[in-house]
Amino acid sequence: MLKNLVSDLKQYKSIGIFGFGVEGKSFYNFAQKYLPGTELVIIDKNHPSCDENYLKKLDAVELVIKSPGISLYNLGIEHTSYNFSSTTELLLKHFKHQIIGVTGTKGKSTLVTLIDSLLKNAGKKSILCGNIGIPAFDMLEEISAETNIVMELSSHQLLHATHSPHIAILTNLFEEHLDYYKDVHEYYEAKFNIYRYQSKKDIFIYNLGQKLERGYNVFDNELKFSVDFSLQNGFIHKSTLQILEKLKEILALGDEAYMQALNTFQTLPHRMEFVKEIQGVSYINDSIATIPQATIEAVKILKNVDTLIIGGNDRGVHYEVLIDFLLTSDVANIILFSDTGKKIYDALHVKEKQKNLFLQKNLQESVKKAYNIARKIVLFSPAASSFNEYKNFAERGDEFKRVVNQLKG
C-alpha cells in the first residue's frame, strides 16, 4: 500500500503543498523521504518563501496537495482549475479497505476514540488518525496489511474526495462551517462523500432520523445499517453503543473487548469536561460545542445549569433554535460575548424579561461574571466557532480553564 502510494506520486516532477499547517508539513516530511527527486513547492501566504502573489505558484506545479483548512470557495478558485488532491484523498485511495471512517457535525472524536479502543482491546492492530489531531501521513510507516485505520474525517477533508472508506459512519448533520462553503448543501454534500464512492460490499452506518432537504440517497450498499443518533458531547449515548455493537458483530470481536472499551473510556478534553468546583458551583468546559444543537444537548444532559456562557465567531449559522430553547429552559443566567453573543443577546433582549442577560467584553469577563452570580452549574458551551479570537476550540477551552482555576475558592 505504501509502495503503491509512493509509486503513484513519483509520476509528478513537481508537487505544490497548498497550506503549510499540520497536514502540509506532514506531507512535506513524507515527500522529502520518499520522493527525493520531486520538486516541492510551498504555497502558503504565511510562509517566508511566499509573497502576496503566492497563488501564482499553483500554475507552476503538476499536482497540488491542498490542506483542509483552505477554502477554495473563499479564494474564488474552481476545484477543476488545477490538479488538486489531499493527504486524505491519497490515504482513501491506497488504504481504503483498512479504513473505518467517521464523519458528522458532532460526536466524531468520541466515537473514533471508542472504536480504536475496542479494536486494541480485542488484540487488533489499530491506529487513530485524521482530524482528531494526528496526521495520517505521520503514521504511514506504522501501517501493515493487518492494521485498522480509524479516521475522524471532517467535511473539509472529505470535500472533493473521490474515494470512500470500507466502513463509513455518518453520525449527524447540522448547519456549520458556513464561512467555508457557498451554502449548507455544499457542506452536506462534502459529508456524503464518506459513502458516495463505496461499493456494494462496503459497510455504511448512518442516521435516517434526520429529515434533510437533500437526504442520504446516494448509496447502493448491501451492508447498510440505520442508527438513531443523538449528539454525544463526551457522553456515551445509546446511539454510540449501537454503533460499537454493530462493529463488534461485523469485525467478529468479543464481548470482553467491548466492555473494556466502555469501562476505560474517559471524556475527551473540552467535551463536557468538569474543571473545578468553587463554593459549591461546578464549572464545565464544553468548548467543543460550535453549533446551537450541541449547546442545547449539553444543557439537557446536565439538567441543573443555572448559568450559561455563549459566544464566538459568527459564521452565518442560524440561532433561532437555540434562542427558542433558552426561552423555555431553566437557565436563569445567560452570559454572552463576542460576535454571536451580541446577536443572541439582541434577540433575547427583545423577547425575554425573565432571564438575567449579561453582555460581556470577552470570555475572561464572562467567567468573572459567572463567578459572581452562579449558584449551581456554570456551563461554557459557546454554540459557535472560535476563530475570531482563538486558534481553535481547544485553545478557547484552555483559556476558560485557566480563568476558572484563577478564581478564589
Short mmCIF file of C-alpha atoms in Angstrom, two decimals:
data_model
loop_
_atom_site.label_atom_id
_atom_site.label_comp_id
_atom_site.label_asym_id
_atom_site.label_seq_id
_atom_site.Cartn_x
_atom_site.Cartn_y
_atom_site.Cartn_z
CA MET A 1 0.00 0.00 0.00
CA LEU A 2 2.75 2.47 0.95
CA LYS A 3 4.69 1.25 -2.06
CA ASN A 4 1.72 1.96 -4.33
CA LEU A 5 1.22 5.40 -2.79
CA VAL A 6 4.86 6.34 -3.40
CA SER A 7 4.71 4.97 -6.95
CA ASP A 8 1.55 6.99 -7.61
CA LEU A 9 3.22 10.22 -6.53
CA LYS A 10 6.53 9.62 -8.32
CA GLN A 11 4.88 10.35 -11.67
CA TYR A 12 4.86 14.06 -10.77
CA LYS A 13 8.01 16.11 -11.22
CA SER A 14 6.65 18.95 -9.07
CA ILE A 15 4.13 18.96 -6.23
CA GLY A 16 2.69 22.05 -4.57
CA ILE A 17 1.83 21.95 -0.86
CA PHE A 18 -1.10 24.35 -0.61
CA GLY A 19 -1.23 25.33 3.05
CA PHE A 20 1.75 24.65 5.30
CA GLY A 21 -0.08 23.76 8.50
CA VAL A 22 -0.17 20.41 10.30
CA GLU A 23 -1.17 18.33 7.26
CA GLY A 24 1.00 20.31 4.85
CA LYS A 25 4.10 19.81 7.00
CA SER A 26 3.24 16.12 7.40
CA PHE A 27 3.15 15.64 3.62
CA TYR A 28 6.35 17.68 3.20
CA ASN A 29 8.23 15.40 5.63
CA PHE A 30 6.87 12.33 3.86
CA ALA A 31 7.83 13.67 0.42
CA GLN A 32 11.34 14.58 1.49
CA LYS A 33 11.93 10.96 2.50
CA TYR A 34 10.06 9.06 -0.21
CA LEU A 35 10.12 11.48 -3.18
CA PRO A 36 13.70 12.78 -3.27
CA GLY A 37 13.55 13.59 -6.98
CA THR A 38 10.34 15.62 -6.77
CA GLU A 39 10.35 19.42 -6.56
CA LEU A 40 8.29 20.54 -3.54
CA VAL A 41 6.72 23.99 -3.75
CA ILE A 42 5.19 25.51 -0.61
CA ILE A 43 2.13 27.64 -1.37
CA ASP A 44 1.12 29.48 1.80
CA LYS A 45 0.70 33.23 2.27
CA ASN A 46 2.23 32.99 5.75
CA HIS A 47 5.36 31.12 4.65
CA PRO A 48 8.64 33.09 4.30
CA SER A 49 9.13 31.81 0.75
CA CYS A 50 5.81 33.30 -0.41
CA ASP A 51 4.58 36.82 -1.08
CA GLU A 52 1.22 38.38 -1.93
CA ASN A 53 1.31 36.64 -5.32
CA TYR A 54 1.69 33.19 -3.75
CA LEU A 55 -1.34 31.77 -5.60
CA LYS A 56 0.52 32.07 -8.90
CA LYS A 57 2.66 29.14 -7.73
CA LEU A 58 -0.36 26.91 -8.38
CA ASP A 59 0.37 27.28 -12.09
CA ALA A 60 3.93 26.02 -11.70
CA VAL A 61 3.25 22.52 -10.30
CA GLU A 62 1.79 19.29 -11.70
CA LEU A 63 -0.07 18.24 -8.53
CA VAL A 64 -1.43 20.30 -5.62
CA ILE A 65 -1.81 18.75 -2.16
CA LYS A 66 -4.40 21.03 -0.57
CA SER A 67 -4.73 21.38 3.18
CA PRO A 68 -8.30 21.07 4.50
CA GLY A 69 -8.26 24.50 6.14
CA ILE A 70 -8.09 26.28 2.78
CA SER A 71 -11.47 27.20 1.29
CA LEU A 72 -11.31 27.31 -2.49
CA TYR A 73 -14.72 28.98 -2.48
CA ASN A 74 -13.45 31.93 -0.44
CA LEU A 75 -10.41 32.26 -2.72
CA GLY A 76 -12.55 32.16 -5.85
CA ILE A 77 -10.72 29.11 -7.20
CA GLU A 78 -12.56 26.34 -9.03
CA HIS A 79 -11.56 22.84 -7.99
CA THR A 80 -11.27 21.86 -11.64
CA SER A 81 -8.75 24.63 -12.36
CA TYR A 82 -5.81 22.63 -11.01
CA ASN A 83 -4.87 19.02 -10.31
CA PHE A 84 -5.87 19.04 -6.64
CA SER A 85 -5.50 16.18 -4.20
CA SER A 86 -5.02 15.85 -0.42
CA THR A 87 -3.47 13.53 2.12
CA THR A 88 -6.97 12.27 2.97
CA GLU A 89 -7.74 11.50 -0.68
CA LEU A 90 -4.43 9.67 -1.12
CA LEU A 91 -5.00 7.59 2.01
CA LEU A 92 -8.55 6.69 0.97
CA LYS A 93 -7.31 5.73 -2.48
CA HIS A 94 -4.50 3.44 -1.37
CA PHE A 95 -5.69 2.13 2.02
CA LYS A 96 -9.48 2.08 1.53
CA HIS A 97 -10.07 -1.50 2.67
CA GLN A 98 -8.36 -0.88 6.01
CA ILE A 99 -10.15 2.34 6.89
CA ILE A 100 -13.02 2.86 9.32
CA GLY A 101 -14.04 6.47 8.67
CA VAL A 102 -16.30 8.58 10.86
CA THR A 103 -17.81 11.94 9.97
CA GLY A 104 -20.71 14.10 11.11
CA THR A 105 -21.22 17.54 12.59
CA LYS A 106 -20.80 16.32 16.17
CA GLY A 107 -19.70 13.19 18.00
CA LYS A 108 -16.78 12.19 15.76
CA SER A 109 -13.91 12.32 18.25
CA THR A 110 -15.72 10.39 20.98
CA LEU A 111 -16.73 7.70 18.53
CA VAL A 112 -13.36 7.15 16.86
CA THR A 113 -11.66 7.03 20.26
CA LEU A 114 -14.04 4.27 21.35
CA ILE A 115 -13.65 2.34 18.08
CA ASP A 116 -9.85 2.46 18.35
CA SER A 117 -10.08 1.28 21.97
CA LEU A 118 -12.45 -1.55 21.01
CA LEU A 119 -10.05 -2.83 18.35
CA LYS A 120 -6.97 -2.63 20.58
CA ASN A 121 -8.74 -4.34 23.47
CA ALA A 122 -9.62 -7.14 21.05
CA GLY A 123 -5.94 -7.58 20.21
CA LYS A 124 -6.23 -5.97 16.78
CA LYS A 125 -3.68 -3.57 15.37
CA SER A 126 -5.21 -0.11 15.10
CA ILE A 127 -4.07 3.47 14.59
CA LEU A 128 -6.18 6.56 15.26
CA CYS A 129 -5.61 9.49 12.93
CA GLY A 130 -7.17 12.22 10.83
CA ASN A 131 -9.00 15.24 12.13
CA ILE A 132 -8.57 14.15 15.75
CA GLY A 133 -5.08 15.58 15.73
CA ILE A 134 -2.52 13.12 14.33
CA PRO A 135 -1.97 13.48 10.57
CA ALA A 136 -2.30 10.15 8.78
CA PHE A 137 0.94 10.69 6.85
CA ASP A 138 2.84 10.84 10.14
CA MET A 139 1.78 7.23 10.77
CA LEU A 140 2.25 5.61 7.36
CA GLU A 141 5.27 3.56 8.42
CA GLU A 142 3.22 2.01 11.26
CA ILE A 143 0.63 0.63 8.85
CA SER A 144 0.87 -3.03 7.87
CA ALA A 145 -1.65 -5.13 5.95
CA GLU A 146 -3.31 -6.07 9.27
CA THR A 147 -3.68 -2.51 10.57
CA ASN A 148 -7.11 -1.00 11.07
CA ILE A 149 -7.00 2.73 10.28
CA VAL A 150 -9.61 4.58 12.34
CA MET A 151 -10.08 8.05 10.87
CA GLU A 152 -12.02 11.05 12.05
CA LEU A 153 -12.92 12.85 8.83
CA SER A 154 -14.05 16.46 8.68
CA SER A 155 -16.17 17.91 5.90
CA HIS A 156 -13.11 19.90 4.77
CA GLN A 157 -11.12 16.68 4.40
CA LEU A 158 -13.94 14.96 2.52
CA LEU A 159 -14.77 17.84 0.17
CA HIS A 160 -13.98 16.77 -3.42
CA ALA A 161 -12.94 13.27 -2.26
CA THR A 162 -13.47 10.59 -4.91
CA HIS A 163 -12.83 7.56 -2.69
CA SER A 164 -14.68 6.33 0.41
CA PRO A 165 -13.60 4.09 3.31
CA HIS A 166 -14.60 0.43 3.53
CA ILE A 167 -16.55 1.13 6.73
CA ALA A 168 -18.18 4.57 6.75
CA ILE A 169 -20.11 6.10 9.64
CA LEU A 170 -22.15 9.30 9.35
CA THR A 171 -23.34 10.48 12.77
CA ASN A 172 -25.46 13.59 12.24
CA LEU A 173 -25.75 16.79 10.21
CA PHE A 174 -26.43 20.33 11.36
CA GLU A 175 -25.54 23.76 9.98
CA GLU A 176 -21.88 24.53 10.45
CA HIS A 177 -18.84 25.96 8.65
CA LEU A 178 -20.98 28.30 6.55
CA ASP A 179 -17.97 30.63 6.33
CA TYR A 180 -16.16 27.92 4.32
CA TYR A 181 -18.83 26.69 1.89
CA LYS A 182 -21.06 28.51 -0.55
CA ASP A 183 -24.13 27.13 1.25
CA VAL A 184 -25.25 24.46 3.72
CA HIS A 185 -25.94 22.00 0.89
CA GLU A 186 -22.31 22.02 -0.22
CA TYR A 187 -21.36 21.28 3.40
CA TYR A 188 -23.78 18.32 3.49
CA GLU A 189 -22.56 17.05 0.12
CA ALA A 190 -18.98 17.04 1.45
CA LYS A 191 -20.09 14.83 4.32
CA PHE A 192 -21.89 12.49 1.91
CA ASN A 193 -18.56 11.73 0.22
CA ILE A 194 -17.78 9.38 3.10
CA TYR A 195 -20.07 6.81 1.47
CA ARG A 196 -20.67 8.15 -2.04
CA TYR A 197 -17.89 6.04 -3.61
CA GLN A 198 -18.40 2.84 -1.65
CA SER A 199 -19.03 -0.46 -3.41
CA LYS A 200 -21.96 -2.75 -2.67
CA LYS A 201 -19.80 -4.83 -0.34
CA ASP A 202 -18.69 -1.87 1.76
CA ILE A 203 -20.39 -1.01 5.04
CA PHE A 204 -22.30 2.19 5.74
CA ILE A 205 -23.74 3.09 9.17
CA TYR A 206 -25.90 6.19 9.06
CA ASN A 207 -28.74 8.15 10.63
CA LEU A 208 -32.07 8.31 8.85
CA GLY A 209 -33.76 10.02 11.79
CA GLN A 210 -32.92 13.44 10.41
CA LYS A 211 -35.00 14.89 7.61
CA LEU A 212 -32.85 16.95 5.27
CA GLU A 213 -33.78 18.86 2.16
CA ARG A 214 -31.21 16.69 0.45
CA GLY A 215 -31.19 13.30 2.13
CA TYR A 216 -28.96 10.27 2.17
CA ASN A 217 -29.86 8.98 -1.26
CA VAL A 218 -26.59 8.09 -3.00
CA PHE A 219 -25.69 4.58 -1.94
CA ASP A 220 -26.15 1.01 -3.19
CA ASN A 221 -24.58 -0.86 -0.28
CA GLU A 222 -25.89 -4.27 0.59
CA LEU A 223 -24.47 -3.77 4.08
CA LYS A 224 -26.06 -0.63 5.48
CA PHE A 225 -27.41 0.00 8.96
CA SER A 226 -29.64 2.78 10.22
CA VAL A 227 -29.00 4.07 13.74
CA ASP A 228 -30.94 6.75 15.61
CA PHE A 229 -28.04 9.01 16.57
CA SER A 230 -28.08 11.77 19.13
CA LEU A 231 -25.40 14.35 19.92
CA GLN A 232 -22.64 12.96 22.10
CA ASN A 233 -20.62 15.79 23.66
CA GLY A 234 -18.33 13.41 25.52
CA PHE A 235 -21.01 11.13 26.95
CA ILE A 236 -21.62 7.61 25.67
CA HIS A 237 -25.14 7.66 24.28
CA LYS A 238 -27.28 4.70 23.26
CA SER A 239 -26.55 5.50 19.61
CA THR A 240 -22.81 5.13 20.21
CA LEU A 241 -23.37 1.77 21.87
CA GLN A 242 -25.39 0.66 18.85
CA ILE A 243 -22.50 1.56 16.56
CA LEU A 244 -19.94 -0.26 18.69
CA GLU A 245 -22.17 -3.32 18.96
CA LYS A 246 -22.62 -3.35 15.18
CA LEU A 247 -18.86 -3.03 14.61
CA LYS A 248 -18.22 -5.77 17.16
CA GLU A 249 -20.52 -8.01 15.13
CA ILE A 250 -19.10 -7.01 11.73
CA LEU A 251 -15.47 -7.43 12.82
CA ALA A 252 -16.18 -10.56 14.93
CA LEU A 253 -14.81 -9.04 18.15
CA GLY A 254 -15.51 -10.42 21.63
CA ASP A 255 -17.78 -9.10 24.38
CA GLU A 256 -14.84 -8.66 26.74
CA ALA A 257 -13.12 -6.15 24.42
CA TYR A 258 -16.41 -4.29 24.04
CA MET A 259 -16.95 -3.93 27.79
CA GLN A 260 -13.33 -2.98 28.37
CA ALA A 261 -13.57 -0.21 25.79
CA LEU A 262 -16.62 1.21 27.58
CA ASN A 263 -15.22 0.82 31.09
CA THR A 264 -11.91 2.52 30.31
CA PHE A 265 -13.36 5.38 28.25
CA GLN A 266 -12.66 8.85 29.61
CA THR A 267 -14.36 12.03 28.47
CA LEU A 268 -12.18 13.86 25.98
CA PRO A 269 -10.93 17.37 26.82
CA HIS A 270 -13.29 20.27 26.07
CA ARG A 271 -16.30 17.93 25.82
CA MET A 272 -18.49 18.36 28.90
CA GLU A 273 -15.24 18.48 30.88
CA PHE A 274 -15.51 19.09 34.62
CA VAL A 275 -12.97 21.76 35.52
CA LYS A 276 -13.47 22.66 39.18
CA GLU A 277 -15.98 23.18 41.96
CA ILE A 278 -15.82 26.57 43.66
CA GLN A 279 -18.06 27.39 46.62
CA GLY A 280 -20.49 24.66 45.62
CA VAL A 281 -20.63 25.72 41.95
CA SER A 282 -19.38 23.33 39.23
CA TYR A 283 -17.61 24.76 36.19
CA ILE A 284 -17.96 22.73 32.96
CA ASN A 285 -15.87 23.26 29.82
CA ASP A 286 -17.75 22.35 26.63
CA SER A 287 -15.70 24.43 24.19
CA ILE A 288 -16.21 21.75 21.51
CA ALA A 289 -19.83 22.96 21.17
CA THR A 290 -19.58 25.02 17.98
CA ILE A 291 -23.23 24.78 16.90
CA PRO A 292 -26.52 25.61 18.69
CA GLN A 293 -27.69 21.98 18.83
CA ALA A 294 -24.58 20.93 20.79
CA THR A 295 -25.21 23.61 23.40
CA ILE A 296 -28.86 22.59 23.71
CA GLU A 297 -27.84 18.96 24.24
CA ALA A 298 -25.29 19.93 26.89
CA VAL A 299 -27.88 21.87 28.89
CA LYS A 300 -30.30 18.94 28.66
CA ILE A 301 -27.69 16.44 29.85
CA LEU A 302 -26.55 18.46 32.86
CA LYS A 303 -30.10 19.44 33.85
CA ASN A 304 -29.11 21.87 36.65
CA VAL A 305 -27.36 24.55 34.59
CA ASP A 306 -28.27 27.93 36.05
CA THR A 307 -25.52 29.91 34.28
CA LEU A 308 -24.64 29.52 30.61
CA ILE A 309 -21.77 31.25 28.76
CA ILE A 310 -22.24 31.58 24.99
CA GLY A 311 -20.40 33.36 22.20
CA GLY A 312 -17.87 33.17 19.41
CA ASN A 313 -17.26 33.66 15.72
CA ASP A 314 -20.28 34.44 13.50
CA ARG A 315 -20.24 32.05 10.53
CA GLY A 316 -23.79 32.66 9.38
CA VAL A 317 -25.33 29.78 11.36
CA HIS A 318 -28.98 30.29 12.33
CA TYR A 319 -29.58 30.62 16.09
CA GLU A 320 -33.37 30.58 16.27
CA VAL A 321 -33.45 27.02 17.60
CA LEU A 322 -31.12 27.94 20.47
CA ILE A 323 -32.98 31.16 21.26
CA ASP A 324 -36.31 29.32 21.40
CA PHE A 325 -34.79 26.65 23.64
CA LEU A 326 -33.32 29.19 26.05
CA LEU A 327 -36.66 30.98 26.34
CA THR A 328 -38.28 27.85 27.78
CA SER A 329 -35.26 26.44 29.65
CA ASP A 330 -34.48 26.61 33.36
CA VAL A 331 -31.25 28.51 32.70
CA ALA A 332 -31.55 31.69 34.78
CA ASN A 333 -28.33 33.49 33.82
CA ILE A 334 -27.22 33.80 30.20
CA ILE A 335 -23.81 35.40 29.72
CA LEU A 336 -22.90 36.36 26.16
CA PHE A 337 -19.78 37.65 24.48
CA SER A 338 -18.18 38.09 21.04
CA ASP A 339 -20.00 38.31 17.69
CA THR A 340 -22.62 35.61 18.10
CA GLY A 341 -23.09 36.53 21.75
CA LYS A 342 -24.15 40.04 20.71
CA LYS A 343 -26.52 38.61 18.09
CA ILE A 344 -28.18 36.25 20.59
CA TYR A 345 -28.27 38.94 23.29
CA ASP A 346 -30.15 41.30 20.99
CA ALA A 347 -32.68 38.60 20.07
CA LEU A 348 -33.26 37.50 23.67
CA HIS A 349 -33.39 41.05 25.00
CA VAL A 350 -36.42 41.75 22.84
CA LYS A 351 -38.26 38.54 23.71
CA GLU A 352 -37.32 37.72 27.29
CA LYS A 353 -37.72 39.66 30.51
CA GLN A 354 -37.47 36.77 32.99
CA LYS A 355 -33.88 35.78 32.20
CA ASN A 356 -30.81 37.54 33.53
CA LEU A 357 -28.90 38.60 30.42
CA PHE A 358 -25.32 39.85 30.51
CA LEU A 359 -23.33 41.03 27.50
CA GLN A 360 -19.61 40.88 28.31
CA LYS A 361 -16.46 42.04 26.55
CA ASN A 362 -14.75 38.65 26.29
CA LEU A 363 -14.51 35.14 27.74
CA GLN A 364 -12.45 36.24 30.72
CA GLU A 365 -15.03 38.83 31.78
CA SER A 366 -17.79 36.28 31.18
CA VAL A 367 -16.21 33.80 33.61
CA LYS A 368 -15.80 36.52 36.23
CA LYS A 369 -19.46 37.49 35.85
CA ALA A 370 -20.47 33.83 36.23
CA TYR A 371 -18.41 33.58 39.42
CA ASN A 372 -20.44 36.41 40.97
CA ILE A 373 -23.92 35.11 40.09
CA ALA A 374 -23.88 31.31 39.68
CA ARG A 375 -25.32 29.00 42.34
CA LYS A 376 -25.27 25.52 40.73
CA ILE A 377 -23.52 24.91 37.41
CA VAL A 378 -21.61 27.23 35.09
CA LEU A 379 -21.58 25.73 31.61
CA PHE A 380 -19.30 27.17 28.96
CA SER A 381 -20.89 25.87 25.75
CA PRO A 382 -20.32 28.62 23.16
CA ALA A 383 -22.51 27.39 20.26
CA ALA A 384 -20.04 29.00 17.86
CA SER A 385 -16.55 28.56 16.46
CA SER A 386 -13.56 30.28 18.00
CA PHE A 387 -11.63 31.58 15.02
CA ASN A 388 -12.21 35.29 15.55
CA GLU A 389 -10.36 35.20 18.90
CA TYR A 390 -8.66 31.81 19.28
CA LYS A 391 -6.74 29.35 17.12
CA ASN A 392 -9.28 26.60 17.74
CA PHE A 393 -11.81 25.28 20.25
CA ALA A 394 -9.03 23.64 22.31
CA GLU A 395 -7.18 26.92 22.83
CA ARG A 396 -10.50 28.55 23.80
CA GLY A 397 -11.28 25.75 26.25
CA ASP A 398 -7.83 26.02 27.78
CA GLU A 399 -8.44 29.74 28.30
CA PHE A 400 -11.72 29.01 30.08
CA LYS A 401 -9.98 26.51 32.37
CA ARG A 402 -7.14 28.92 33.06
CA VAL A 403 -9.52 31.69 34.14
CA VAL A 404 -11.63 29.31 36.25
CA ASN A 405 -8.55 27.97 38.04
CA GLN A 406 -7.60 31.54 38.96
CA LEU A 407 -10.91 32.14 40.73
CA LYS A 408 -10.83 32.17 44.51
CA GLY A 409 -12.31 29.12 46.19
#
